[in-house]
Coordinates of C-alpha atoms and ligand atoms in Angstrom, one line a residue:
M1 CA -173.9 44.5 41.3
G2 CA -169.6 44.3 41.4
L3 CA -167.2 46.0 39.2
K4 CA -167.0 43.3 36.6
E5 CA -169.2 45.9 34.1
Y6 CA -167.3 48.9 34.8
R7 CA -164.3 46.7 34.0
A8 CA -165.8 45.1 30.9
K9 CA -166.7 48.8 29.4
R10 CA -163.5 50.7 29.8
N11 CA -160.0 50.4 27.8
F12 CA -157.5 51.6 31.0
A13 CA -155.1 52.1 28.3
K14 CA -156.8 54.4 27.2
T15 CA -159.1 56.4 29.6
S16 CA -158.0 58.5 32.5
E17 CA -160.7 56.7 34.3
P18 CA -159.3 54.8 37.4
P19 CA -159.1 51.0 37.4
E20 CA -160.4 49.7 40.7
T21 CA -157.9 49.7 42.9
G22 CA -159.2 47.9 46.2
K23 CA -158.5 51.5 47.9
K24 CA -160.0 51.3 51.5
R25 CA -161.7 54.3 53.3
T26 CA -159.9 55.2 56.5
D27 CA -162.3 58.3 57.4
G28 CA -165.7 58.1 58.5
G29 CA -168.9 59.2 56.3
L30 CA -169.8 57.4 53.2
I31 CA -169.3 59.2 49.9
Y32 CA -171.8 61.0 48.0
V33 CA -170.8 62.6 45.3
I34 CA -172.6 64.0 41.6
Q35 CA -170.2 64.0 38.3
K36 CA -171.6 66.4 36.0
H37 CA -171.1 64.3 32.7
D38 CA -170.9 66.5 29.3
A39 CA -171.0 63.1 26.9
S40 CA -173.1 62.6 24.0
R41 CA -175.8 63.6 26.2
L42 CA -175.2 66.0 29.4
H43 CA -176.0 64.1 32.5
Y44 CA -174.9 63.8 36.1
D45 CA -173.8 60.8 37.8
L46 CA -175.3 60.5 41.1
R47 CA -173.1 58.0 43.4
L48 CA -173.5 56.7 46.9
E49 CA -170.8 54.5 48.3
E50 CA -172.7 51.2 49.4
N51 CA -171.2 47.7 50.1
G52 CA -167.2 48.9 49.3
V53 CA -168.6 50.2 45.9
L54 CA -170.5 53.4 44.1
T55 CA -173.9 52.5 43.9
S56 CA -174.7 54.8 40.8
W57 CA -177.5 56.7 38.5
A58 CA -177.3 58.8 35.7
V59 CA -179.4 61.9 36.2
P60 CA -180.6 63.3 32.8
K61 CA -181.6 66.7 34.1
T62 CA -179.8 69.0 36.8
P63 CA -180.1 67.4 40.2
P64 CA -183.5 68.2 42.7
L65 CA -182.5 71.0 44.7
K66 CA -185.7 71.8 46.8
E67 CA -188.7 69.3 47.6
G68 CA -191.0 69.0 44.7
E69 CA -188.7 68.6 41.9
K70 CA -188.7 65.2 40.8
R71 CA -185.9 63.8 38.7
L72 CA -185.8 60.4 36.7
A73 CA -182.2 58.6 37.5
V74 CA -181.6 55.5 35.9
R75 CA -179.2 53.0 37.7
T76 CA -176.1 52.4 35.7
E77 CA -173.0 50.0 36.5
D78 CA -171.2 50.4 39.9
H79 CA -168.2 52.5 40.2
P80 CA -165.3 51.7 42.7
I81 CA -164.5 54.0 45.1
D82 CA -161.3 55.2 43.5
Y83 CA -164.2 56.9 40.9
A84 CA -165.3 59.3 43.4
G85 CA -162.6 62.1 42.8
F86 CA -162.4 61.5 38.8
E87 CA -162.3 64.6 36.9
G88 CA -160.9 65.0 33.3
A89 CA -161.7 63.8 29.5
I90 CA -162.8 60.4 28.6
P91 CA -161.3 60.2 25.0
E92 CA -163.3 60.0 22.1
G93 CA -164.5 56.2 20.5
E94 CA -164.3 55.1 24.4
Y95 CA -167.4 54.6 26.4
G96 CA -168.8 57.7 28.1
A97 CA -166.1 60.1 25.6
G98 CA -166.6 63.1 27.2
T99 CA -165.5 65.7 30.0
V100 CA -166.4 64.5 33.6
E101 CA -166.4 67.1 36.6
I102 CA -167.4 67.0 39.9
W103 CA -170.5 68.7 40.5
D104 CA -171.2 68.2 44.4
N105 CA -170.0 66.3 47.0
G106 CA -169.8 65.4 50.7
T107 CA -171.0 62.4 53.0
Y108 CA -174.4 60.7 53.0
E109 CA -176.1 58.5 56.4
P110 CA -178.1 55.7 55.5
V111 CA -182.2 55.9 56.5
E112 CA -183.1 52.8 54.5
M113 CA -181.4 50.9 51.7
T114 CA -183.2 48.4 50.2
A115 CA -182.7 46.8 47.0
E116 CA -186.0 48.9 45.6
K117 CA -185.8 52.2 48.2
K118 CA -182.8 54.1 49.3
I119 CA -183.6 57.0 52.1
V120 CA -180.3 59.1 52.9
N121 CA -179.4 62.1 54.7
I122 CA -177.2 64.0 52.5
H123 CA -174.3 66.5 53.5
G124 CA -173.5 68.1 50.4
G125 CA -172.4 72.0 49.4
K126 CA -175.6 72.1 46.4
L127 CA -177.7 69.4 47.7
D128 CA -178.3 69.3 51.4
G129 CA -181.2 67.2 53.6
R130 CA -183.2 64.0 53.1
Y131 CA -183.2 62.3 49.6
A132 CA -185.3 59.6 48.2
L133 CA -184.5 57.2 45.5
I134 CA -187.2 55.2 44.5
K135 CA -187.2 52.0 41.8
L136 CA -190.0 52.6 39.3
K137 CA -191.5 49.9 38.1
P138 CA -190.8 48.4 34.6
R139 CA -193.8 49.4 31.9
G140 CA -193.8 47.2 28.7
K141 CA -190.5 46.7 27.0
E142 CA -188.8 49.3 29.6
K143 CA -185.7 48.0 31.2
N144 CA -185.5 47.7 34.9
V145 CA -183.6 50.4 35.6
N146 CA -185.5 53.8 36.3
W147 CA -185.4 55.3 39.3
L148 CA -187.1 58.8 40.8
F149 CA -184.7 60.9 42.5
F150 CA -186.4 63.5 44.7
K151 CA -185.8 65.8 48.1
T152 CA -188.2 65.0 50.9
K153 CA -188.9 65.8 54.4
Ligands
MN1 MN1 -172.0 59.2 33.0

């Protein structure tokens, strides 16, 4: 997906969100982060480091902490690696206006990563264990962005 959409949606003169710096990571472990985003509608932004960006999904409900809890996760634009540490307020009138705070973070190990399926071992504070993200087939006029997010064995 790349960062074109991320840049196009934001005015970096107004928002405190980070522009892409091209920062390269030096330590081991792929980034896992969930940011609680109190925007027009409260949601949780799940981000996994993949191919030098943060692949991102918006989860409308509290992320699943135990097996059996299934959550809708709507694929959103890739975010720069720099975004993983972002917390703060996005001003009124800007895209995603509201407050962002880190709800959980840590690292993950990929188990299976395809365009339709991500199986990962998450090592976070709140989320810990094997998780699955499965892309759903769009029905009718649905956009092709809906995934299912759940804890698995
Ligand atoms: Mn968001």
